[in-house]
Coordinates of C-alpha atoms in Angstrom, one line a residue:
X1410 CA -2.3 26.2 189.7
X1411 CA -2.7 23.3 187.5
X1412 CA -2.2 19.9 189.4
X1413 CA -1.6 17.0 186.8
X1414 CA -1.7 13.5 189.0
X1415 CA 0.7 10.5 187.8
X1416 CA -2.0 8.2 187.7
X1417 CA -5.1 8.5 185.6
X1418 CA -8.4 8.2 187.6
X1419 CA -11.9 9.7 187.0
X1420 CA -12.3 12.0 189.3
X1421 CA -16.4 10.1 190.0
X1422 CA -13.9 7.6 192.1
X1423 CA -13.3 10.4 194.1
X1424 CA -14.8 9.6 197.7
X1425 CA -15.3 11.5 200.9
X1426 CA -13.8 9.5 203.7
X1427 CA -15.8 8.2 206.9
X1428 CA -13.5 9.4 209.8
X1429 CA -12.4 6.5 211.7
X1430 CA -14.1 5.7 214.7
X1431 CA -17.1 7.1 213.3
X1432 CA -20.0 7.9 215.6
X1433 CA -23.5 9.3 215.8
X1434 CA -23.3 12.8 217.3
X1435 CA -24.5 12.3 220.4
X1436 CA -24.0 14.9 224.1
X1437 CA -20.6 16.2 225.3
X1438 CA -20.9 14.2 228.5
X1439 CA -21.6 15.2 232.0
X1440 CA -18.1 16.4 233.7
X1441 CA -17.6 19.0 231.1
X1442 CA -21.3 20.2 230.6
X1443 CA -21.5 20.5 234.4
X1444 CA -18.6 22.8 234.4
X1445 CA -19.9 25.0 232.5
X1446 CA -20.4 28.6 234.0
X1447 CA -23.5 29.5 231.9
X1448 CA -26.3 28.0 229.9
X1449 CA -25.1 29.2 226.7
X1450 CA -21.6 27.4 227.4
X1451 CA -23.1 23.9 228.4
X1452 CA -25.4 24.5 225.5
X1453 CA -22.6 25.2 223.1
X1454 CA -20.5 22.4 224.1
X1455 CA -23.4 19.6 224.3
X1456 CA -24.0 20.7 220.7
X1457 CA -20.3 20.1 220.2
X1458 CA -19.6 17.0 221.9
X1459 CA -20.1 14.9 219.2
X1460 CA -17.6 16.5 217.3
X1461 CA -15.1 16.1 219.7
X1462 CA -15.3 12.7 220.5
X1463 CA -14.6 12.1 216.6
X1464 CA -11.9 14.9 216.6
X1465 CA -10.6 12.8 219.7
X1466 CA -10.3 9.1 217.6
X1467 CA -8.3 11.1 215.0
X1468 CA -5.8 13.8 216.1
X1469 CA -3.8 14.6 219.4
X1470 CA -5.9 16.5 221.2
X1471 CA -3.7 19.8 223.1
X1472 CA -5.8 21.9 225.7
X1473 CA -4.6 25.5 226.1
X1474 CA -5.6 28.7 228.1
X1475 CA -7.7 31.2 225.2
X1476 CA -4.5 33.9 225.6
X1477 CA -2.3 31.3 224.0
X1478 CA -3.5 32.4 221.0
X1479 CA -3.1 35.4 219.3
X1480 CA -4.0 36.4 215.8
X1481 CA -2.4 38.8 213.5
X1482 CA -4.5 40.5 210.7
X1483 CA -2.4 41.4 208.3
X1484 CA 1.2 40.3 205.9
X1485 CA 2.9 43.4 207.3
X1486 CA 2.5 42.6 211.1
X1487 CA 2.9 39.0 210.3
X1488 CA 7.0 39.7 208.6
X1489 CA 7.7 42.1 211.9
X1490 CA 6.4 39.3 214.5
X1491 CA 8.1 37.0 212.4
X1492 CA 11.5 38.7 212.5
X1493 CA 11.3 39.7 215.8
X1494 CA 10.5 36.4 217.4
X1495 CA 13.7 35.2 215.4
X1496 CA 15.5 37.8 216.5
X1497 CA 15.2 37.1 220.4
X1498 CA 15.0 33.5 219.7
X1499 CA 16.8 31.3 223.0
X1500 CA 17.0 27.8 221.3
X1501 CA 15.1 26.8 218.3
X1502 CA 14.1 28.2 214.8
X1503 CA 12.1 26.0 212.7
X1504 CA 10.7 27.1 209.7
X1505 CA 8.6 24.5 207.3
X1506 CA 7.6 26.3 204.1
X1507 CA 7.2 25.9 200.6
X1508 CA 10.0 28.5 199.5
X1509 CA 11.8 31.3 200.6
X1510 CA 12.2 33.8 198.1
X1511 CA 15.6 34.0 196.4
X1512 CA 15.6 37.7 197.1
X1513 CA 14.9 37.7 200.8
X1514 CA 18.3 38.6 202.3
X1515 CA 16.6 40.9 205.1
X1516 CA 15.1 37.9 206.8
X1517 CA 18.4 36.1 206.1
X1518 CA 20.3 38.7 207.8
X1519 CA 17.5 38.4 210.9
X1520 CA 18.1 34.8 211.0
X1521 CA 22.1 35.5 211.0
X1522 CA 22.2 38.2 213.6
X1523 CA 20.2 35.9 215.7
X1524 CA 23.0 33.1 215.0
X1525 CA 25.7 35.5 215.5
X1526 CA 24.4 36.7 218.9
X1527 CA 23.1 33.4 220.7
X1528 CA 25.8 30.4 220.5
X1529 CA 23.3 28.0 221.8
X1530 CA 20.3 28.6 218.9
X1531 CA 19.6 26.1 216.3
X1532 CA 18.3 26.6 213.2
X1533 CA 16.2 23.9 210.5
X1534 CA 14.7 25.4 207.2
X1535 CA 12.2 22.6 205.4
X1536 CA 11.3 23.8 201.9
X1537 CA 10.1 22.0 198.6
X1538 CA 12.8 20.8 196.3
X1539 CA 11.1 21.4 193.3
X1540 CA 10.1 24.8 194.2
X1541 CA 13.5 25.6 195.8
X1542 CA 15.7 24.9 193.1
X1543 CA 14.0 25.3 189.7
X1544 CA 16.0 28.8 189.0
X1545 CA 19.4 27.0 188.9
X1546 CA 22.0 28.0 188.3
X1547 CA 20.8 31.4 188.7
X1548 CA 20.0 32.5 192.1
X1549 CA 17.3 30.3 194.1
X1550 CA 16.0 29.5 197.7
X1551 CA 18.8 26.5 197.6
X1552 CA 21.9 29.3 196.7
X1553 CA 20.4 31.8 199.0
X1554 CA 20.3 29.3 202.5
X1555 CA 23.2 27.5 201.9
X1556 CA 25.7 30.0 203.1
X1557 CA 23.9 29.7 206.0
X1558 CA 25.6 26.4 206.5
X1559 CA 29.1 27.7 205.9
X1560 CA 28.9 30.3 208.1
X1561 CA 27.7 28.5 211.5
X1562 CA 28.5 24.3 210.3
X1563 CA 25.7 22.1 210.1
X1564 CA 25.7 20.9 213.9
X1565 CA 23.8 24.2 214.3
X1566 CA 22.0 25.1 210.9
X1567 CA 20.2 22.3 208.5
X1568 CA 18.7 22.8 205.4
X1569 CA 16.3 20.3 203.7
X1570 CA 14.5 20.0 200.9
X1571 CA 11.5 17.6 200.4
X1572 CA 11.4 16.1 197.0
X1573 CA 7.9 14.1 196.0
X1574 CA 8.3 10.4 195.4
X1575 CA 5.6 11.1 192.4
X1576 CA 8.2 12.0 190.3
X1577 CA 10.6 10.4 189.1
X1578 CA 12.8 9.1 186.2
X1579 CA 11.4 10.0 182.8
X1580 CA 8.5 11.7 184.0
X1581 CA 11.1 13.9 186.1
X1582 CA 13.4 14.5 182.8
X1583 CA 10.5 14.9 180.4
X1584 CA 8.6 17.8 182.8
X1585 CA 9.6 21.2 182.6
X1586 CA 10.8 23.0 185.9
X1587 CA 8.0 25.3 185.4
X1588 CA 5.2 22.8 186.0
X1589 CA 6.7 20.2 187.4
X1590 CA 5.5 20.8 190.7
X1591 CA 1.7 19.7 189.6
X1592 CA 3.0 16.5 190.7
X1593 CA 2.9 17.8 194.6
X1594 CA 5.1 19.5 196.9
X1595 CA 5.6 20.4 201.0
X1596 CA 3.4 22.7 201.6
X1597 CA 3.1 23.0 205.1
X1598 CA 3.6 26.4 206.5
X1599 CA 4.8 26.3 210.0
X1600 CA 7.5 28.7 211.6
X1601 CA 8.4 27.8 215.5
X1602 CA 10.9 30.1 217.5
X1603 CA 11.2 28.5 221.0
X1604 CA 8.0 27.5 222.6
X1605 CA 5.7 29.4 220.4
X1606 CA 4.5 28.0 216.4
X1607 CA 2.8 30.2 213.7
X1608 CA 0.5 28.2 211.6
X1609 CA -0.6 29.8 208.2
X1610 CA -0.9 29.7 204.4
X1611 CA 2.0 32.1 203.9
X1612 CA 5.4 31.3 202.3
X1613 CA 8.4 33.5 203.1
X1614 CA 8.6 35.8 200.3
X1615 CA 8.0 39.6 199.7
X1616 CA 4.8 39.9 198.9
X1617 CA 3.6 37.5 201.6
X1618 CA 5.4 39.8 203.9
X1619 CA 3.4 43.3 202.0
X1620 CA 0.2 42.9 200.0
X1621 CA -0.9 39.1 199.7
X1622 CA -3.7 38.5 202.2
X1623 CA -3.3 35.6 204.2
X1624 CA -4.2 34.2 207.9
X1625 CA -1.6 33.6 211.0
X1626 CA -2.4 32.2 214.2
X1627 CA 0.2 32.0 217.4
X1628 CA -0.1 28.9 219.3
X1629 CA 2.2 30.3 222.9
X1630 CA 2.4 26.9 224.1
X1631 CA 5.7 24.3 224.3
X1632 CA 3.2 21.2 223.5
X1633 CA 2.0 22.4 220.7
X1634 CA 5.5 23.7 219.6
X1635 CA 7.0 20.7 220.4
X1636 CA 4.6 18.5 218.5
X1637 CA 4.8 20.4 215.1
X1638 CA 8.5 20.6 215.4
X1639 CA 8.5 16.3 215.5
X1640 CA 6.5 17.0 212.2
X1641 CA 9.0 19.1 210.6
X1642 CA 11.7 17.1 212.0
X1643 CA 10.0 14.0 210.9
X1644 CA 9.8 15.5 207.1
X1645 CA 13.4 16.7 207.3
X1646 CA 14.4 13.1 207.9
X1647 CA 13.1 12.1 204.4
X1648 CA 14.2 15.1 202.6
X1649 CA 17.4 16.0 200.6
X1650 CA 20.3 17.5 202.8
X1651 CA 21.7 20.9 200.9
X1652 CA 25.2 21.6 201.6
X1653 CA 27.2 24.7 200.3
X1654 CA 29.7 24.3 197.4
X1655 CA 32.4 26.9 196.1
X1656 CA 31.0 26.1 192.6
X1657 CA 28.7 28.5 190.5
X1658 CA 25.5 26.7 192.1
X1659 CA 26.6 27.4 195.5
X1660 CA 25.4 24.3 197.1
X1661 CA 24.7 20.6 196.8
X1662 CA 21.5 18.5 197.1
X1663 CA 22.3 15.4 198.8
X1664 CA 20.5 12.2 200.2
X1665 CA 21.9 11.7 203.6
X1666 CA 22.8 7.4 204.3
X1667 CA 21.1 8.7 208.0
X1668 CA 18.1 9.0 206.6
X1669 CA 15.4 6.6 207.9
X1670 CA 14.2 5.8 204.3
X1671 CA 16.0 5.2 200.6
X1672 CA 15.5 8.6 197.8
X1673 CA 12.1 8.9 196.6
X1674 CA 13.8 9.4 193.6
X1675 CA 15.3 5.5 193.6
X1676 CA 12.9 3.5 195.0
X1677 CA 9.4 6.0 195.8
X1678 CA 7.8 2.6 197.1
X1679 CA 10.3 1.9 199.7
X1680 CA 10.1 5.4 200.6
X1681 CA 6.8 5.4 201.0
X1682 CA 7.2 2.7 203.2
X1683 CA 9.3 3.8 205.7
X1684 CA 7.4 7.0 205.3
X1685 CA 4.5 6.0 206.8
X1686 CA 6.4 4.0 209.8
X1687 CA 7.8 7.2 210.6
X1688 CA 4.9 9.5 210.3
X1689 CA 2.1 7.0 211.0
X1690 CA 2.1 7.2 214.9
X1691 CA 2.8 11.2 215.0
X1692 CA -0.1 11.7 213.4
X1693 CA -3.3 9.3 215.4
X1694 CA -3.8 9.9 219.1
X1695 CA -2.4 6.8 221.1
X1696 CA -5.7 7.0 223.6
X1697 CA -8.9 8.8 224.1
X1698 CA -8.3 11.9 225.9
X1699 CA -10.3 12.9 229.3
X1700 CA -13.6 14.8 228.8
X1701 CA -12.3 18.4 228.1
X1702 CA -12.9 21.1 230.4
X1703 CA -16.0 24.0 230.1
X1704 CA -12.8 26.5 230.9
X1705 CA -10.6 24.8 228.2
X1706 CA -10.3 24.9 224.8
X1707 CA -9.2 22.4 222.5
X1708 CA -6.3 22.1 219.6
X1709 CA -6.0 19.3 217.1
X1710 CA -3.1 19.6 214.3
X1711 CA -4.5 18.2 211.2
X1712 CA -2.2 16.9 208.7
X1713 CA -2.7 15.8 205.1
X1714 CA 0.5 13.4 204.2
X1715 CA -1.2 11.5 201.5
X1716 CA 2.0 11.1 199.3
X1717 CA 4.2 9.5 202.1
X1718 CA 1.3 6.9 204.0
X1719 CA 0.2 3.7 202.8
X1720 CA -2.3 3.1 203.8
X1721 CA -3.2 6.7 204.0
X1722 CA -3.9 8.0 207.6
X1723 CA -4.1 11.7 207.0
X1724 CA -6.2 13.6 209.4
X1725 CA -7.0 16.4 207.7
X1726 CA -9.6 15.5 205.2
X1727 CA -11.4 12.7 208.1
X1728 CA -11.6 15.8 210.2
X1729 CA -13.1 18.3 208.0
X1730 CA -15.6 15.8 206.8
X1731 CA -16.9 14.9 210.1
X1732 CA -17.2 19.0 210.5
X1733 CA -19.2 18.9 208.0
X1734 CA -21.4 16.3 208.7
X1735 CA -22.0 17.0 212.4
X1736 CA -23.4 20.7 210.4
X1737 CA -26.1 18.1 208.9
X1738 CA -27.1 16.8 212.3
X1739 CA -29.9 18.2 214.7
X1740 CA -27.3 18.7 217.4
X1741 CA -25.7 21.9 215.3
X1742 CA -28.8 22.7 213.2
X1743 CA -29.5 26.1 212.1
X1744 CA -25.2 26.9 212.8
X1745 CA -23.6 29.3 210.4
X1746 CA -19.9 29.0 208.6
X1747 CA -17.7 31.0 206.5
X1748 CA -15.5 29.1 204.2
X1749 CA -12.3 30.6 202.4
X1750 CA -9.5 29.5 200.4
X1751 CA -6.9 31.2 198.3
X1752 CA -7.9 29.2 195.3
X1753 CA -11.2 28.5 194.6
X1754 CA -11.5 25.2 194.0
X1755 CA -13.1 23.1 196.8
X1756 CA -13.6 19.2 195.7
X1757 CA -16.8 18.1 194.6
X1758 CA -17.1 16.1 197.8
X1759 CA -16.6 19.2 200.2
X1760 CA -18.9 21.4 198.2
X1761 CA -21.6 18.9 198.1
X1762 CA -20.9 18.4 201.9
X1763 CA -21.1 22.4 202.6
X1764 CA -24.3 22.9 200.7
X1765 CA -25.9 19.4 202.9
X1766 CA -25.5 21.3 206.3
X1767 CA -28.5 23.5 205.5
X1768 CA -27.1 26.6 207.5
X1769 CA -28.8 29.8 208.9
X1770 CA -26.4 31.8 206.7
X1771 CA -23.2 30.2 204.6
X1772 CA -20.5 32.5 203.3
X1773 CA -18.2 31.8 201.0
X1774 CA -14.9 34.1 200.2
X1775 CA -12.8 33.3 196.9
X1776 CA -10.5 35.9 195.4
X1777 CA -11.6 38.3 192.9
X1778 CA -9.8 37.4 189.6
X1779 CA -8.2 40.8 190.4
X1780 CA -6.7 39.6 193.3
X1781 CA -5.8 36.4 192.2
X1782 CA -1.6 35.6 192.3
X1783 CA -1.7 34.8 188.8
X1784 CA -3.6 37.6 187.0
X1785 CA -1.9 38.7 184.0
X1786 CA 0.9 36.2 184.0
X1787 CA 2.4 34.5 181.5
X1788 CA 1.9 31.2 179.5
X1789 CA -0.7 28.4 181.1
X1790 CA -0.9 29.8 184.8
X1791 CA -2.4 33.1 183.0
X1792 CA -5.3 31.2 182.0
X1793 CA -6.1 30.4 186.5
X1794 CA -7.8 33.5 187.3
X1795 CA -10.2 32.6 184.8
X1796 CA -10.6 29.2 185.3
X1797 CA -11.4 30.1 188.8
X1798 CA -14.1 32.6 187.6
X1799 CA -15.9 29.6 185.9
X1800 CA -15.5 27.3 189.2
X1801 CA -17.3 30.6 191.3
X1802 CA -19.8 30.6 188.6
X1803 CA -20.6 26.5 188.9
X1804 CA -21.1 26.9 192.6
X1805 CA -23.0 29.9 192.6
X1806 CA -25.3 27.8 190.1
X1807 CA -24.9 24.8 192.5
X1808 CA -26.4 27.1 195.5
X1809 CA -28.9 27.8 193.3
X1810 CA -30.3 24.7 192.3
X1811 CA -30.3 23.5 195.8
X1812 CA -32.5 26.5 196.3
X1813 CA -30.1 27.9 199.2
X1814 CA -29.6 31.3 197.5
X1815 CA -30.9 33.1 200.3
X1816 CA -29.0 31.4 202.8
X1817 CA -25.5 30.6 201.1
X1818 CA -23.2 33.6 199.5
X1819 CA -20.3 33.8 197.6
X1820 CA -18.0 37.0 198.0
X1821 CA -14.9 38.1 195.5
X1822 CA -12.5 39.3 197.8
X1823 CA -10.3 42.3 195.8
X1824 CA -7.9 45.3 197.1
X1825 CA -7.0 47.3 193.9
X1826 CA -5.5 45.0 190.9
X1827 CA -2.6 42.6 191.8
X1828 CA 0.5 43.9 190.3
X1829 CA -0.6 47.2 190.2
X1830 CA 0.4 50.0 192.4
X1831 CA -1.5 49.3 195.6
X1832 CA -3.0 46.1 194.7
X1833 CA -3.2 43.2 196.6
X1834 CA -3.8 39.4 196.1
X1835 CA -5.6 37.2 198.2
X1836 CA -4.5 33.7 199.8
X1837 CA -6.5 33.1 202.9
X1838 CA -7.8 29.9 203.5
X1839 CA -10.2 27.9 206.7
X1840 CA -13.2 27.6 208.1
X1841 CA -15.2 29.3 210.8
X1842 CA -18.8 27.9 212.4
X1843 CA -20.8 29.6 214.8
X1844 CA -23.7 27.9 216.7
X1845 CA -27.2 28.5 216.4
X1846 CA -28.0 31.5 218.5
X1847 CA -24.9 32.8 218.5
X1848 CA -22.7 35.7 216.9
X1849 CA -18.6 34.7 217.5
X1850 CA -17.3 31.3 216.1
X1851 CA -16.7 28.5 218.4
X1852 CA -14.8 26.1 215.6
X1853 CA -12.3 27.8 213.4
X1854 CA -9.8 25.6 211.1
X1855 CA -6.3 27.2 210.0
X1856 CA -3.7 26.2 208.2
X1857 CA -2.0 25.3 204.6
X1858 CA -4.4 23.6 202.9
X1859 CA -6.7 25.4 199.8
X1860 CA -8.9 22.1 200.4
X1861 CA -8.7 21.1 196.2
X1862 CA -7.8 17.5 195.1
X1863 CA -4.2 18.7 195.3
X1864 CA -4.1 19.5 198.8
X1865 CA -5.9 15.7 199.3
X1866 CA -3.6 13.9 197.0
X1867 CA -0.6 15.1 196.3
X1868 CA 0.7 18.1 198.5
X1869 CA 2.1 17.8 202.2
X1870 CA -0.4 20.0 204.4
X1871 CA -0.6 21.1 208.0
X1872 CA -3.5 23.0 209.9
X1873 CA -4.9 23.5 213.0
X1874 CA -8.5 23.3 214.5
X1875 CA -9.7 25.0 217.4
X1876 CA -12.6 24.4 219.1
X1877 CA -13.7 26.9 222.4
X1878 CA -16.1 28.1 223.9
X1879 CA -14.2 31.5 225.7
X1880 CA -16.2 34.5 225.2
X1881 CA -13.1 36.6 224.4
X1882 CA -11.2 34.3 221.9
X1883 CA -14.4 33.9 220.1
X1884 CA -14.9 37.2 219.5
X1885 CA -11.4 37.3 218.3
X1886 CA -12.5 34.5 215.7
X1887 CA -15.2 36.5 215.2
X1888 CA -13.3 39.6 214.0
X1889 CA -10.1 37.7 212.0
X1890 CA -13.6 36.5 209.9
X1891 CA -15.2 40.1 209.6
X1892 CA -12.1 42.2 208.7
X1893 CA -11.2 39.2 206.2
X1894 CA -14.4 40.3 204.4
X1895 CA -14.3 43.7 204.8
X1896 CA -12.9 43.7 201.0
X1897 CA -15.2 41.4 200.2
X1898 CA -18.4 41.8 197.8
X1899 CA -21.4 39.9 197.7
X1900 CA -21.5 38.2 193.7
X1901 CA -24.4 36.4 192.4
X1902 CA -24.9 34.7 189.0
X1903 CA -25.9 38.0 186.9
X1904 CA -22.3 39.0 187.7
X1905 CA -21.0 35.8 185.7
X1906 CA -23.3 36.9 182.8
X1907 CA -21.5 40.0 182.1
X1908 CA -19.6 39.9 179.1
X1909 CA -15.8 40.7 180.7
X1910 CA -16.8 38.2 183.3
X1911 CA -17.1 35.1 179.5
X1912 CA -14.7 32.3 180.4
X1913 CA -12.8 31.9 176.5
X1914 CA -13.1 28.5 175.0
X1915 CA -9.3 28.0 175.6
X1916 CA -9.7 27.9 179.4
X1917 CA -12.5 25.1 179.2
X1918 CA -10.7 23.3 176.9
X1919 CA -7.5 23.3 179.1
X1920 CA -9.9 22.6 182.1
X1921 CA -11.1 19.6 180.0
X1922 CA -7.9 18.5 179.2
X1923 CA -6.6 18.5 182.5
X1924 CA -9.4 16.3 183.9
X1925 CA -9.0 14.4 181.0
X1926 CA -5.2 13.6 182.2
X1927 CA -6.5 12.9 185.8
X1928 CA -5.4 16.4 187.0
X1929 CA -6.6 19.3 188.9
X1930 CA -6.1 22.5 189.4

């Protein structure tokens, strides 16, 4: 969707950052190539030491067992796990997501059976504010969790809604609900029952939970768990507090005095302050990590806080540059990589840095306008599937001129017609690499993130990279990236020539204008 910043820059100032601690790639170390129980495996993870080290000076490093993760292929599994991980839930629910959709009153009713049955569980739902409340006073996210509240008191249920500090007094009047979120939102997806987190790029809404493509990994492990939910509780802490009301509106949007830092909305730069004294040391590693294990495999969370740090910190950005880069280097020449997002609209920076690594063979997998969440809507956001059709068409000339057509490949990924009986849209989003020589993926990044200047600037992201080199969990990597291309098809610029494919001079105008105003989409 369109993303309008709230400061004018070109985007030419637009830099990729050097990872902190930079190094030169250099070998993995002794103690874990020795471990290694074949050739391949002290190959692969010499190639990959570089990497780590840098991963290592940016992000908390967690090392699980490969059958700690599990993936799930599809929306429909991905609502049934969902519900019936809440629904056996001992202690803790925690669910960071952008919305909830007003209309969801199955999962509700999960999440309140659960309550009902288990005196000792506690529940914390993060959401955006803008997002979560624009339908007022009609029904919204905000009216539908609140009675929540009433029903089991909020020493047991909290509700919290993260307002942006980049908008605010006339700008916040002037906007129109409908847009006003192109000034940035929480966007992390994470949903934690017990010891176990899902990480993924899917809200909590009916299609997510039906026919909108996505990814969804299960991290089975109380570190990891435990980590993400000092993230979310970290966010909650500098988010509004909803409460129910008897009123029409059915709740209340409050600013708690407990709160470790004053409204965004009254003073965003003192906000921003105590953000980043809060989130700052949650998100950097407070020491280097031992050499990691042949038998282990690695997991950073990545997280993209840019509205709340000053300075910025962020990890996620550092990380997937320095992924990029080590592609570039002799250590992890002639690697392959598959890139996806649900909107096609990678920064310059990224696709400059994905046609540099020179790859055996480069895939990349944008929806089909087809498939895209907006086809056919109404008013300015009708306009995105075609904007995104003359993005595809840019790179695809990009590839070209850097004469990598036979090595890089963009794919439309469509299932039917979105909005149409059987149709389906597409939002999954990461990265998979696979070594030289190889056929499974040994890196694989997951998460919130659609990698545009939003996600970089203006949104609140988390993801996770894993890094292994377990025969069985790579093939399981391996197979989440077939099957997410299974409705893919191969598009090359003749198909941008065809006439139904001719991007109208109202879309480049408004694509113009955006940029023009410092925006994105």
């Amino acid at each position: 969707m369109f993303c309008v910043k709230p400061r004018l820059r070109p985007c030419t100032r637009w830099k990729i950052p050097r990872a902190r601690g930079y190094r030169r790639f250099g070998s993995f170390g002794s103690q874990s190539a020795s471990s290694s129980s074949s050739s391949q495996g002290q190959t692969g993870w010499s190639a990959l030491g570089g990497l780590i080290s840098e991963l290592d000076h940016l992000s908390p490093r967690f090392e699980v067992k490969p059958n700690q993760i599990e993936i799930i292929r599809g929306p429909v599994e991905f609502y049934e796990v969902l519900k019936a991980k809440i629904s056996t839930a001992k202690r803790r629910i925690y669910l960071s997501t952008l919305y909830i959709g007003k209309t969801e009153h199955e999962l509700i009713e999960t999440i309140i059976k659960a309550l009902r049955s288990n005196s000792e569980l506690k529940l914390s739902i993060l959401t955006d504010a803008l997002r979560g409340t624009r339908e007022t006073p009609n029904p919204s996210c905000a009216s539908l969790l609140a009675p929540l509240i009433a029903e089991f008191g909020s020493d047991r249920v909290e509700i919290r809604m993260f307002h942006t500090p980049n908008l605010t007094g006339l700008r916040k009047a002037a906007v129109p609900k409908r847009i006003n979120e192109g000034w940035g939102l929480q966007h992390m997806k994470l949903y934690g029952i017990d010891d176990e987190v899902i990480l993924s790029g899917a809200n909590l809404s009916e299609d997510y939970f039906t026919n909108r493509q996505d990814r969804y990994h299960i991290f089975k492990s109380s570190a990891i768990t435990d980590y993400f939910s000092n993230i979310h509780g970290a966010i909650c802490s500098l988010s509004f507090n909803i409460l129910p009301t008897k009123d029409d509106q059915q709740y209340s949007m409050t600013w708690p005095s407990t709160n470790p830092a004053p409204s965004p909305l009254e003073s965003p730069r003192e906000f921003r302050k105590a953000s980043t004294t809060l989130l700052s040391p949650l998100l950097n590693p407070k020491s280097t990590p031992s050499p990691l294990a042949a038998s282990s495999t690695a997991i950073y969370p990545l997280l993209q806080f840019t509205p709340l740090l000053t300075p910025d910190s962020s990890t996620e950005l550092p990380a997937l540059t320095a992924i990029l880069q080590s592609l570039a280097t002799s250590q992890l020449a002639g690697a392959s990589w598959t890139f996806t997002a649900g909107y096609f609209n990678m920064t310059p920076p990224i696709r400059r840095l994905l046609l540099a690594t020179n790859p055996s063979h480069g895939t990349v997998i944008a929806a089909s306008p087809f498939a895209n969440g907006f086809y056919q809507s109404r008013g300015v956001s009708g306009m995105l599937p075609d904007a995104y059709t003359l993005l595809s068409a840019r790179f695809v000339a990009a590839v070209r001129r850097a004469n990598l057509a036979s090595r890089i490949t963009l794919k439309e990924w469509r299932r039917g017609t979105v909005n149409a009986p059987g149709g389906w849209s597409y939002h999954a989003k990461g990265l998979w690499v696979t070594l030289a020589g190889e056929d499974a993926p040994s890196v694989s990044l997951v998460g919130s993130s659609n990698y545009t200047r939003r996600s970089y600037e203006l949104d609140l992201e988390a993801n996770v990279l894993v890094v292994t080199r377990d025969a069985a969990l790579m093939r399981k990597l391996a197979a989440e990236e077939a099957w997410l291309q299974e409705d893919a098809k191969a598009v090359g610029s003749e198909e941008f020539e065809r006439p139904e494919r001719a991007v109208g001079i109202k879309v480049r105008l408004a694509m113009w204008l955006v940029r023009v105003l410092g925006g994105a989409l």
